Coordinates of C-alpha atoms and ligand atoms in Angstrom, one line a residue:
X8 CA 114.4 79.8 124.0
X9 CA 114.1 79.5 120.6
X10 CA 110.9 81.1 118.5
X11 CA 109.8 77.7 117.5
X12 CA 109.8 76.5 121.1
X13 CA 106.9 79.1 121.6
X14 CA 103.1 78.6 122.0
X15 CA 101.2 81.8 122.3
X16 CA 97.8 82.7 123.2
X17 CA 96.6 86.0 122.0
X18 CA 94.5 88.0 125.0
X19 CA 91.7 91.1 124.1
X20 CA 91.7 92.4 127.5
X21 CA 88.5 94.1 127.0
X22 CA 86.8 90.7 126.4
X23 CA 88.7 88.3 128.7
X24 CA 87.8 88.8 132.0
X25 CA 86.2 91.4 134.0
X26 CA 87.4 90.8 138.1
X27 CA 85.9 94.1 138.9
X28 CA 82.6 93.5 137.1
X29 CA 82.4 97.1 135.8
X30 CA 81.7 95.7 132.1
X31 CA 85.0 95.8 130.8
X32 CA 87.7 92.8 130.9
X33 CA 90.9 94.3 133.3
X34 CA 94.6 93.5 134.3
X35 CA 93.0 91.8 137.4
X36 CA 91.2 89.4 135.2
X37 CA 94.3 88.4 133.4
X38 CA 96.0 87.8 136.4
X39 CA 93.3 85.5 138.0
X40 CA 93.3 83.2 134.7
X41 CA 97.0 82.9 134.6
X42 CA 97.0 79.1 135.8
X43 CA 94.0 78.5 133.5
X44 CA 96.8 79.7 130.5
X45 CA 99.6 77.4 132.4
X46 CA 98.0 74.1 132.7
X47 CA 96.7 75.0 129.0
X48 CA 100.5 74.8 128.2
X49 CA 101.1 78.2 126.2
X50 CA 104.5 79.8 127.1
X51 CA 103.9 82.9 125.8
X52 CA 101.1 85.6 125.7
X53 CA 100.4 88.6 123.1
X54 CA 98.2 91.2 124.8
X55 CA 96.3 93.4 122.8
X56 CA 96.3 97.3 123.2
X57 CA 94.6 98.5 126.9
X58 CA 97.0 101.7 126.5
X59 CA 95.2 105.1 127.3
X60 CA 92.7 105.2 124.1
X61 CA 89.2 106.8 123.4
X62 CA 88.8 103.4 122.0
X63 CA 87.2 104.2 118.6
X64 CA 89.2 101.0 117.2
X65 CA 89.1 99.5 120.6
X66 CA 92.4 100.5 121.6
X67 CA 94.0 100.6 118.5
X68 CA 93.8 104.4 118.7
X69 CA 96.6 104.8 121.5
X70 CA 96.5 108.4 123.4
X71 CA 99.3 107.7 125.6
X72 CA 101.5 104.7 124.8
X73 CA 103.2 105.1 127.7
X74 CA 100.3 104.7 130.3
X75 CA 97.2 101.4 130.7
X76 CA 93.7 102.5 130.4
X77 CA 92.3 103.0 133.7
X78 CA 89.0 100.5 132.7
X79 CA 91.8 98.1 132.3
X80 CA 94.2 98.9 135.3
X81 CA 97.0 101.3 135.8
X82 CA 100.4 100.6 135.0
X83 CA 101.6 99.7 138.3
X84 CA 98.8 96.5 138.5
X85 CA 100.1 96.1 134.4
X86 CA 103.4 95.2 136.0
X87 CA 102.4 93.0 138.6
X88 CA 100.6 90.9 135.7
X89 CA 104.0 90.8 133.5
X90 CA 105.6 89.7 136.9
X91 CA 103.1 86.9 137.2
X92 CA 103.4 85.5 134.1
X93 CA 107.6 85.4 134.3
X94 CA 107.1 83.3 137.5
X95 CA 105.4 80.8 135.7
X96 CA 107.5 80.8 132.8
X97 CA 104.8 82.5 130.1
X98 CA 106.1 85.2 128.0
X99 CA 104.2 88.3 127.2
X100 CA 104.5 90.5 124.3
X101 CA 102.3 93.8 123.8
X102 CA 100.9 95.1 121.0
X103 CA 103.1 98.2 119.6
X104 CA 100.8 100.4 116.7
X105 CA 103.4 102.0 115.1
X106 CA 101.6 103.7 112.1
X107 CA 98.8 105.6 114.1
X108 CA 97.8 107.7 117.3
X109 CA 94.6 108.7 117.9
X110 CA 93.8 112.0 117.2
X111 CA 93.4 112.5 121.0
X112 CA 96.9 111.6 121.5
X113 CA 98.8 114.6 122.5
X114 CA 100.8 115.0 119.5
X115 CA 97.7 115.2 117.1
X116 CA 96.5 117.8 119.5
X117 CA 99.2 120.2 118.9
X118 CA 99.7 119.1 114.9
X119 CA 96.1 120.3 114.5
X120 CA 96.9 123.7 116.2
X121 CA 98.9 125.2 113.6
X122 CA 100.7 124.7 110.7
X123 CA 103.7 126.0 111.8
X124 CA 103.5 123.8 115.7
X125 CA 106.5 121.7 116.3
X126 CA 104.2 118.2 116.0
X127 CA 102.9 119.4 112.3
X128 CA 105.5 117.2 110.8
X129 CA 104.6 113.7 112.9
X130 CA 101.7 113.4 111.1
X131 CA 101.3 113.2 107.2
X132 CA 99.4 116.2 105.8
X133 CA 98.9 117.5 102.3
X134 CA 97.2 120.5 100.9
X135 CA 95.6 118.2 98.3
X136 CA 95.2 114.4 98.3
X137 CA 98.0 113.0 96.4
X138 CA 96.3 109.6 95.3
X139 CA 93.2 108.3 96.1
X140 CA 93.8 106.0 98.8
X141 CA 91.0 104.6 101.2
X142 CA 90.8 103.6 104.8
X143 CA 90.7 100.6 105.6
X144 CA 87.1 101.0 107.4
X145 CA 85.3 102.4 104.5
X146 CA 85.8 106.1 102.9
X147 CA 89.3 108.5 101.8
X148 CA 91.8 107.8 104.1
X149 CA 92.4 111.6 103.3
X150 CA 90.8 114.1 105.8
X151 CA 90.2 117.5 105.4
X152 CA 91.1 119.9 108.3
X153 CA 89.1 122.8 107.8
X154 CA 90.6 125.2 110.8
X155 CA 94.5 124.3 108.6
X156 CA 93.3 123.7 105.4
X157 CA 94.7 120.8 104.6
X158 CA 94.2 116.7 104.8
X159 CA 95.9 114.4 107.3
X160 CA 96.0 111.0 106.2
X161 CA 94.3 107.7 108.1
X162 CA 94.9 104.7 106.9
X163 CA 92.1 103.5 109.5
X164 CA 89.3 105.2 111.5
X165 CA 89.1 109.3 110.8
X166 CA 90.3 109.0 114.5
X167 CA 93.8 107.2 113.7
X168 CA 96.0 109.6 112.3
X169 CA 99.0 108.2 110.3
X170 CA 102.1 109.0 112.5
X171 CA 104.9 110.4 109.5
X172 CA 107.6 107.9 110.1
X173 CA 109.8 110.4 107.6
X174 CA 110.2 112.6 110.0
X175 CA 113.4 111.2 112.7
X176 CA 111.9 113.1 115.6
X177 CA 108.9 110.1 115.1
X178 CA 111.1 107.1 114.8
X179 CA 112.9 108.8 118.2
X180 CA 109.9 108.7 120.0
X181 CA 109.0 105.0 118.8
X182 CA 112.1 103.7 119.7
X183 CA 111.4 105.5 123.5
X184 CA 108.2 103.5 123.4
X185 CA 109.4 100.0 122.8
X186 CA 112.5 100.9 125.1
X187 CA 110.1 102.4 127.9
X188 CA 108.4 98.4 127.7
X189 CA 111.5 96.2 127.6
X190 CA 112.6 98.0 130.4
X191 CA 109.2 97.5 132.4
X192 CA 110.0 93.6 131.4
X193 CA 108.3 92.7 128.1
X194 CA 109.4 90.0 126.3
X195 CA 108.5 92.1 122.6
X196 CA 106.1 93.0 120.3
X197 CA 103.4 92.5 118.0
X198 CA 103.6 94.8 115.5
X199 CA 100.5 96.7 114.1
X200 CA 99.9 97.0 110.2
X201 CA 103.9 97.0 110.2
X202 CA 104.6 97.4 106.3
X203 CA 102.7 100.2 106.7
X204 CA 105.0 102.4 108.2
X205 CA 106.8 103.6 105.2
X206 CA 104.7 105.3 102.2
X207 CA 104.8 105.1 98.5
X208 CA 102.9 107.8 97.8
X209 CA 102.0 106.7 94.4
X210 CA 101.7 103.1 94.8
X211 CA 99.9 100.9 97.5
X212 CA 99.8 101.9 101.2
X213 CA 102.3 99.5 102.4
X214 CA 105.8 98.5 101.3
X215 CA 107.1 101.9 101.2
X216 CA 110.7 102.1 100.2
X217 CA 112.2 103.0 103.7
X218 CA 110.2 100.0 105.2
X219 CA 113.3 98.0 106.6
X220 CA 115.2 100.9 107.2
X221 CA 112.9 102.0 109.6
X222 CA 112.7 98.4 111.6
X223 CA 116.7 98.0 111.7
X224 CA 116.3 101.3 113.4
X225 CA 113.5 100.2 115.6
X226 CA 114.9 96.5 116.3
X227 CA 118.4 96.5 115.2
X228 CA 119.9 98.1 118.5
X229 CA 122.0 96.7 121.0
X230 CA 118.9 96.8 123.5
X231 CA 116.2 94.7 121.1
X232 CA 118.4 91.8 119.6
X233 CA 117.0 89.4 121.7
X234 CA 113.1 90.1 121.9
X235 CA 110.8 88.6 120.1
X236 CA 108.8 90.4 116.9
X237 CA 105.9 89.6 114.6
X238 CA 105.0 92.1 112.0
X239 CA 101.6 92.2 111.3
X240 CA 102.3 92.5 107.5
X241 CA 99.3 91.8 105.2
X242 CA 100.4 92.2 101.9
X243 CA 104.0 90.6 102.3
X244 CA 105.1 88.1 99.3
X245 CA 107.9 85.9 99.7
X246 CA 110.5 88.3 98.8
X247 CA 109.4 90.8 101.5
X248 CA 109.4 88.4 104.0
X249 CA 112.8 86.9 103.2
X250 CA 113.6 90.8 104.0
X251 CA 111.6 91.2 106.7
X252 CA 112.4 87.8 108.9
X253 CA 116.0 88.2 110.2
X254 CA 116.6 89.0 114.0
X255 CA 120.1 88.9 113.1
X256 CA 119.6 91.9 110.5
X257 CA 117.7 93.8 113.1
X258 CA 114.5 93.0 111.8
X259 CA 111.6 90.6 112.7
X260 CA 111.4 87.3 114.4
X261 CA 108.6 86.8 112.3
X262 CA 105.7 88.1 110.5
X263 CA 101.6 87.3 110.5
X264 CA 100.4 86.6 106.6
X265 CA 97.0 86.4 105.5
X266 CA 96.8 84.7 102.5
X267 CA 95.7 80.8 104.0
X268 CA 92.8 83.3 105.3
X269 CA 92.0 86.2 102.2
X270 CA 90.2 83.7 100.5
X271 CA 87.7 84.4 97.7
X272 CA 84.3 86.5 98.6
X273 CA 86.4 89.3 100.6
X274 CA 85.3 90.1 104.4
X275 CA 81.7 90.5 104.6
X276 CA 80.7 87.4 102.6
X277 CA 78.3 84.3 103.6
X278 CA 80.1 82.6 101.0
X279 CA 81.3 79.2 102.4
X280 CA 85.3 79.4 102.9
X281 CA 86.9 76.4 101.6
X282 CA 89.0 74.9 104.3
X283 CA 90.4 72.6 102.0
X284 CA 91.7 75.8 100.4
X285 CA 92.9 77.5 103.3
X286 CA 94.9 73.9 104.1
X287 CA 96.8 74.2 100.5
X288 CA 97.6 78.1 100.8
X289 CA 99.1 76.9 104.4
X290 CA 100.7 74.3 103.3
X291 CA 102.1 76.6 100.7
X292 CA 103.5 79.1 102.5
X293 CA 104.9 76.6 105.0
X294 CA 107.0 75.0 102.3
X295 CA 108.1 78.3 101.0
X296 CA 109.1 79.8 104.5
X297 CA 110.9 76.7 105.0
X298 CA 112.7 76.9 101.5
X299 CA 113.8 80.8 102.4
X300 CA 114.8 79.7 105.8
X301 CA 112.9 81.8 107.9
X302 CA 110.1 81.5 110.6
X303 CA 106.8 82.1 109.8
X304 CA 104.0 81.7 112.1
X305 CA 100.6 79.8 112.3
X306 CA 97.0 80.4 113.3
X307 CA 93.7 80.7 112.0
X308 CA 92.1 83.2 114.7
X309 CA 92.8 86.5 116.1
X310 CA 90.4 89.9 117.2
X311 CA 89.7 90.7 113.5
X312 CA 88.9 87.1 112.0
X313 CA 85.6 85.6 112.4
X314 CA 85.6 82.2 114.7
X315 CA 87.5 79.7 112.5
X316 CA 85.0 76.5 113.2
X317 CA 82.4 78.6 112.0
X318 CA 84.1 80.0 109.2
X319 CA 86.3 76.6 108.3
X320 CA 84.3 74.0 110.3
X321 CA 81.1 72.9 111.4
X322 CA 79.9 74.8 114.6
X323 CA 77.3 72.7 114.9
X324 CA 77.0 68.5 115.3
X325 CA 80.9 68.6 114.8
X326 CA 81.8 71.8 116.5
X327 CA 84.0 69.6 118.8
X328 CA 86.0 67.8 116.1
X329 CA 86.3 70.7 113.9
X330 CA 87.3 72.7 116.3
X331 CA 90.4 70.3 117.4
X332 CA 90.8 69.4 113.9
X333 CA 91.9 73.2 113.0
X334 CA 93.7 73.5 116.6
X335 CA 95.5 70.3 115.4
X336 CA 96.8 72.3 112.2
X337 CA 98.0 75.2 113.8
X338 CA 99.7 73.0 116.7
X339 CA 101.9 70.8 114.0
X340 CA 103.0 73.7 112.1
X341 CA 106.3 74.7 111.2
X342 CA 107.0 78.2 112.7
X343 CA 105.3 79.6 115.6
X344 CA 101.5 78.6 116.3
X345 CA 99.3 81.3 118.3
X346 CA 95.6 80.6 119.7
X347 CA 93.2 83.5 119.8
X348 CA 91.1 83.7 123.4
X349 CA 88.5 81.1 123.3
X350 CA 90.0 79.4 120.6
X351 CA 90.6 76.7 123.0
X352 CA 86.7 76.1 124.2
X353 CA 85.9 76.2 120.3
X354 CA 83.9 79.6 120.6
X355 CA 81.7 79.9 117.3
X356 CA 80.1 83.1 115.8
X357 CA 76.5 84.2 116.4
X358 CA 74.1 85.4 114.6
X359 CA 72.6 89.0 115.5
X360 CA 69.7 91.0 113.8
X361 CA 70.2 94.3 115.4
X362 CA 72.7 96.8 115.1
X363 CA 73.0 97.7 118.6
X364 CA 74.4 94.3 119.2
X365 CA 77.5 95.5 117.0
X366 CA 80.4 97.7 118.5
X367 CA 83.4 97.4 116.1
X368 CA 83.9 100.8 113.9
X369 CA 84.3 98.5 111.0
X370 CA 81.6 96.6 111.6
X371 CA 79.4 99.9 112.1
X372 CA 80.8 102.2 108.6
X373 CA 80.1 98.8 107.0
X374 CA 76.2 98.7 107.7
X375 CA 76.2 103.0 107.2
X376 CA 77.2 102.3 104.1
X377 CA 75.6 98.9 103.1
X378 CA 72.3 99.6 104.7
X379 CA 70.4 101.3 102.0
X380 CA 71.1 98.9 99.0
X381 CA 71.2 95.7 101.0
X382 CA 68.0 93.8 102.4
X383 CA 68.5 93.1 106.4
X384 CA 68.9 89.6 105.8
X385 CA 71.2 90.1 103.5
X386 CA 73.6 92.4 105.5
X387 CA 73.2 90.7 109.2
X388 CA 74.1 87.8 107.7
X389 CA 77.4 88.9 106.5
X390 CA 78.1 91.0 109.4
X391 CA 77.3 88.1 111.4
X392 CA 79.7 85.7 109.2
X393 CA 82.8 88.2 108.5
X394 CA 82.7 91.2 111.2
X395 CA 85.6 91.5 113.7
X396 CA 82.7 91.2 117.0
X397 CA 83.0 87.6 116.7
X398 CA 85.7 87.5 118.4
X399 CA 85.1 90.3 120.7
X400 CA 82.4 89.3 122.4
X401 CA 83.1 88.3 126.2
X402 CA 85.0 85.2 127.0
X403 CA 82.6 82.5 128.6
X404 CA 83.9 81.6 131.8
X405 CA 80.7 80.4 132.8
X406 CA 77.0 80.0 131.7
X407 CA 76.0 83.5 133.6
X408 CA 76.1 86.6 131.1
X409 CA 77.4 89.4 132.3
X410 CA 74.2 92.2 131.2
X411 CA 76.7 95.5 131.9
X412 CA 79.6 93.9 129.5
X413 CA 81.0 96.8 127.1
X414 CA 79.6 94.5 123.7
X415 CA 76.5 92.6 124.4
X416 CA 76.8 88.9 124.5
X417 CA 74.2 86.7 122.7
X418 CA 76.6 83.9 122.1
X419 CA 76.4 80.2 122.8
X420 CA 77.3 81.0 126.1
X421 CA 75.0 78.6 128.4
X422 CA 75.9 75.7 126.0
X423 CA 79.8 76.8 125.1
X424 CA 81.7 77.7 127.9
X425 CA 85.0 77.0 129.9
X426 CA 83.0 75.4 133.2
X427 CA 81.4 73.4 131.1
X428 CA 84.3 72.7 128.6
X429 CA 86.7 71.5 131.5
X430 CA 84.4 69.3 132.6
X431 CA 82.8 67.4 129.5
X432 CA 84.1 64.3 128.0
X433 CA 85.3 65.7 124.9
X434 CA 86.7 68.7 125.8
X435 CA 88.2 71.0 123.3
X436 CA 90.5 72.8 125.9
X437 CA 92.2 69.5 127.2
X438 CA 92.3 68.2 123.8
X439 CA 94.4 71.7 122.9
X440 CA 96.5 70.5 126.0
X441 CA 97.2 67.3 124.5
X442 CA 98.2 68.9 121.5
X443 CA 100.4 71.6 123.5
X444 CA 102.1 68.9 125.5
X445 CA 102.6 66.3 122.2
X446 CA 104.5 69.9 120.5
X447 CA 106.5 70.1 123.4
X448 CA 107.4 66.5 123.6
X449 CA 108.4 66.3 120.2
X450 CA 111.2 68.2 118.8
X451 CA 110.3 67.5 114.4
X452 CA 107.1 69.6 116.1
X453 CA 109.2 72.2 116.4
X454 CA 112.4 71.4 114.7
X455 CA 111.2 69.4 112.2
X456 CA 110.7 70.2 107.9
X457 CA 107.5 70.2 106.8
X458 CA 106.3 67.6 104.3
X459 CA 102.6 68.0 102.2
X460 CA 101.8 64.6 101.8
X461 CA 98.4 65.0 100.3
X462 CA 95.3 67.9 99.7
X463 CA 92.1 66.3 98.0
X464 CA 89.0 67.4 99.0
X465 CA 88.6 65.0 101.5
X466 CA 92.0 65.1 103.1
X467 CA 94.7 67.2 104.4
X468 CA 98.0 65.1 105.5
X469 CA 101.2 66.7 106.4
X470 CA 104.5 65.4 108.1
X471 CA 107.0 66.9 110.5
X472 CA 110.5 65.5 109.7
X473 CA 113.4 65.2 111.3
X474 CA 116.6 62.6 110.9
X475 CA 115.3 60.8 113.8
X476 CA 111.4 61.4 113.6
X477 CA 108.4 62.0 111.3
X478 CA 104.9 62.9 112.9
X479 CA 102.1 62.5 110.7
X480 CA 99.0 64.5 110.6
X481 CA 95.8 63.2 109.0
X482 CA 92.6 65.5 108.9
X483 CA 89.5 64.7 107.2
X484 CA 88.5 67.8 105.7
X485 CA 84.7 66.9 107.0
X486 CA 83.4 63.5 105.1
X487 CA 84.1 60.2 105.8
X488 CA 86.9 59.2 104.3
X489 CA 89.2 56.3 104.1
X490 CA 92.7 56.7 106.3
X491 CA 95.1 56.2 103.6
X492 CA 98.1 54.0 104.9
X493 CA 100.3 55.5 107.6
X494 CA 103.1 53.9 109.0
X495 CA 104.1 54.4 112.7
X496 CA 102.4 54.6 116.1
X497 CA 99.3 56.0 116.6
X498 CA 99.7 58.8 118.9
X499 CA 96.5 60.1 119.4
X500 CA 92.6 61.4 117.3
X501 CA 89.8 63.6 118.5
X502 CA 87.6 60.8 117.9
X503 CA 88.0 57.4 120.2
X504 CA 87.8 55.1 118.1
X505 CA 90.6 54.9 114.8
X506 CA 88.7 52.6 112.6
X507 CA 89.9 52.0 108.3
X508 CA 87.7 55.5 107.6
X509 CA 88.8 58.7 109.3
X510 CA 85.1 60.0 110.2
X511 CA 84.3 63.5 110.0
X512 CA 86.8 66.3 110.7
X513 CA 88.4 63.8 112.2
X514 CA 92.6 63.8 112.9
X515 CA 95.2 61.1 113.3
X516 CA 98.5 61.4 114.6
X517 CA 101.4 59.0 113.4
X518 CA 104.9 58.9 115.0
X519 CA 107.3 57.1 113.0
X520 CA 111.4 57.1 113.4
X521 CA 113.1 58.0 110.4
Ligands
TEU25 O1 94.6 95.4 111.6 C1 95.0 95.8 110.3 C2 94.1 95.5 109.3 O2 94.5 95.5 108.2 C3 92.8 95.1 109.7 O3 92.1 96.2 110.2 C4 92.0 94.6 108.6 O4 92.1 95.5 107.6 C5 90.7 94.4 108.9 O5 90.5 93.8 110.2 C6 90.1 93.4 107.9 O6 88.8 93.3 108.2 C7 95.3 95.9 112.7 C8 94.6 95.5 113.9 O7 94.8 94.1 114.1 C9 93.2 95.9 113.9 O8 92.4 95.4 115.0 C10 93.1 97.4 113.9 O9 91.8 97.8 113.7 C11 94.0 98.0 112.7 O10 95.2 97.3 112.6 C12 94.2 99.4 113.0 O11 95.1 99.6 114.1

């Protein structure tokens, strides 16, 4: 199967459903919404860390990559799950964090001991900081050690230590990792803060000059060549993903980039995002990863963005057509679309006053550090607009809140939620069925160039072309706005009714042959 052919649907265990009702979401869970993910139409499935972890970052600090965390399951039920999604033809790909352990894994343990231990040299340590580098969650990303006397680096939480990917014994142990899953069945990987892996000490952390090196050795072996990969690689141009794209070079499949998303006003703003911005930077980067020939991938969610029809949208009167509207985008793309959990029953933010209501680390250094200079208002609102929780907070099967769930709930849940998704008349899940089953129809969906047609303020309208099809997309960007002339068929809208004015956030679809 080809890349393009794939739709994925990106699981949080923790958050996406809880068989055993202990308050966390498990491998049983996934298992019992496997036919809700089939008749949605994905094919494929990235599942996001539930390896051993003290779960500072929520499982992005890995004690034991080789091993499930028992709130989640064990490794034998992890299996079963992989096993169940094969039979019914869904790929799965796990996350793989490459450039950090926690400092509870085993291997920090013993670096920590001694200077002179055996481990020392997997992690990155210096007797003075060599730049002045900060983590990602707030503060030096330099740590001082005072039993050794000297700093380890963390590019993330004080509790992820940077693994020293210099050091061959590291890269051995990585490549056991991603072998130890193929051969338990994965289908591949998503790759944590990839670029990160190799260091530039006196540059940026990221883009280190050993970078591809260190993936050929990871991906370019006999055993890899035909999984799939996606580097998560936030501050890749063009030229580095020109490099970084190429199964055939025993690199990526593909990569995630942020820049349709890193729009103005950082993170933690309550700045509107313009989606009529985030359409051109798409639109953008779609055109230039079609120019350099490789495979990019689309999406507006995942567990560290905010809920895109809140962010892009309108989560309120038109949280139904904004929320297809921006499905509809990521479904027509060139490359590879994924869907975040809950994407597909347009989940919104909420809005929290109370910092018990927050769990993520970044979420929590944020308000330490924010809290004395900011008024309340001032900071729960942009905690509440940018923070990572959003989408963390427990997928709504149903109206019932669960009270004993790991992160409180507080969402939309008793208006917003699958039960009552399925069954309404304009249901954002069957609509992204629609959408799933027009991609698979269509080959210029997958196949096809990708033609900007138009970006005014009011409109977004992009084309799919092949030499035997074009499929036109036309989205009102959230006025009322006239349809501007579109040959073809009229394959489907979110609204009923196409009349001369597409009405707000509303999307056309036009089939033509070429
Ligand atoms: O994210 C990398 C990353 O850069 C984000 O942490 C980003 O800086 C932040 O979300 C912006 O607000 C990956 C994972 O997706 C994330 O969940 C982890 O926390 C992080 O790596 C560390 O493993």
């Amino acid at each position: 199967m080809k890349p393009q052919d794939l739709v994925f649907y990106q699981i949080y265990p923790r958050s996406f459903c809880d068989a055993n009702g202990d308050g966390e979401g498990d491998v049983a869970g996934i298992i019992s919404k496997i036919p809700y993910l089939k008749d949605l139409g994905v094919n494929a499935v990235w599942i996001s860390p539930c390896f051993r972890s003290p779960g500072v970052d929520s499982g992005y600090d890995i004690s034991d990559y080789r091993d499930i965390d028992p709130r989640t399951g064990d490794l034998s039920s992890f299996c079963r799950m992989i096993d169940a999604f094969h039979a019914v033809g869904i790929k799965v790909i796990l996350d793989f964090v490459a450039n950090h352990t926690s400092t509870e894994h085993p291997w920090f343990l013993e670096a920590k001991s001694s200077k002179d231990n055996p481990y020392r040299d997997y992690y990155i340590w210096r007797k003075t900081p060599p730049n002045d580098w900060q983590s990602a969650f707030g503060g030096s990303a330099w740590e001082y050690d005072a039993a050794t006397e000297e700093y380890y680096l963390h590019s993330y939480a004080v509790e992820q230590a940077d693994l020293n990917w210099e050091n061959p014994k590291v890269r051995e142990e990585m490549c056991a990792v991603v072998d130890f899953w193929l051969d338990l069945g994965v289908d591949g990987f998503r790759c944590d803060v990839l670029d990160q892996i190799s260091k530039d000490f006196a540059g940026q952390n990221g883009n280190g000059p050993r970078l591809h090196e260190f993936i050929r050795e990871l991906f370019g072996r006999e055993k890899t060549k035909d999984i799939f990969t996606v580097g998560e690689c936030w501050s890749a141009d063009g030229e580095n993903v020109r490099q970084l794209c190429g199964a055939d070079r025993g690199e990526l499949t593909t990569v995630f980039t942020f820049g349709h998303l890193c729009l103005d006003g950082g993170k933690f703003t309550t700045d509107r995002a313009s989606l009529k911005e985030a359409c051109r930077r798409l639109a953008e980067w779609q055109t230039l990863c079609e120019t350099l020939g490789v495979i990019n991938t689309a999406f507006f969610e995942n567990h560290d963005l905010p809920r895109a029809v809140s962010r892009f949208g309108d989560d309120g009167q038109y949280r139904y057509e904004s929320a297809t509207l921006l499905g509809a985008i990521v479904l027509l793309s060139r490359g590879v679309p994924f869907l975040y959990q809950g994407q597909e029953l347009g989940l919104t933010n909420s809005h929290y006053t109370d910092v018990s209501m927050f769990r993520d680390v970044e979420i929590l250094n944020y308000y330490e550090t924010n809290k004395d200079t900011l008024s309340p208002d001032e900071l729960f609102a942009r905690i509440c607009a940018g923070g990572r929780d959003n989408a963390r907070r427990p997928m709504p099967w149903d109206e019932i809140s669960q009270d004993n769930f790991w992160i409180p709930d507080g969402t939309r849940r008793a208006e917003i939620n699958a039960r009552a998704d399925l069954s309404a008349q304009r249901s954002v899940y069957r609509t992204f069925q629609r959408l799933i089953d027009l991609r698979k129809a269509e080959p210029a969906l997958r196949e096809g160039g990708f033609v900007c047609r138009e970006i005014t303020d009011d409109r977004f309208v992009f084309s799919r072309v092949t030499a035997e099809e074009e499929i036109t997309l036309v989205c009102s960007l959230g006025k009322s706005t006239p349809i501007p002339s579109c040959e073809g068929e009229l394959l489907f809208s979110n609204y009923e009714k196409v009349g001369e004015d597409l009405l707000p956030y509303q999307f056309v679809i036009f089939k033509k042959r070429s």
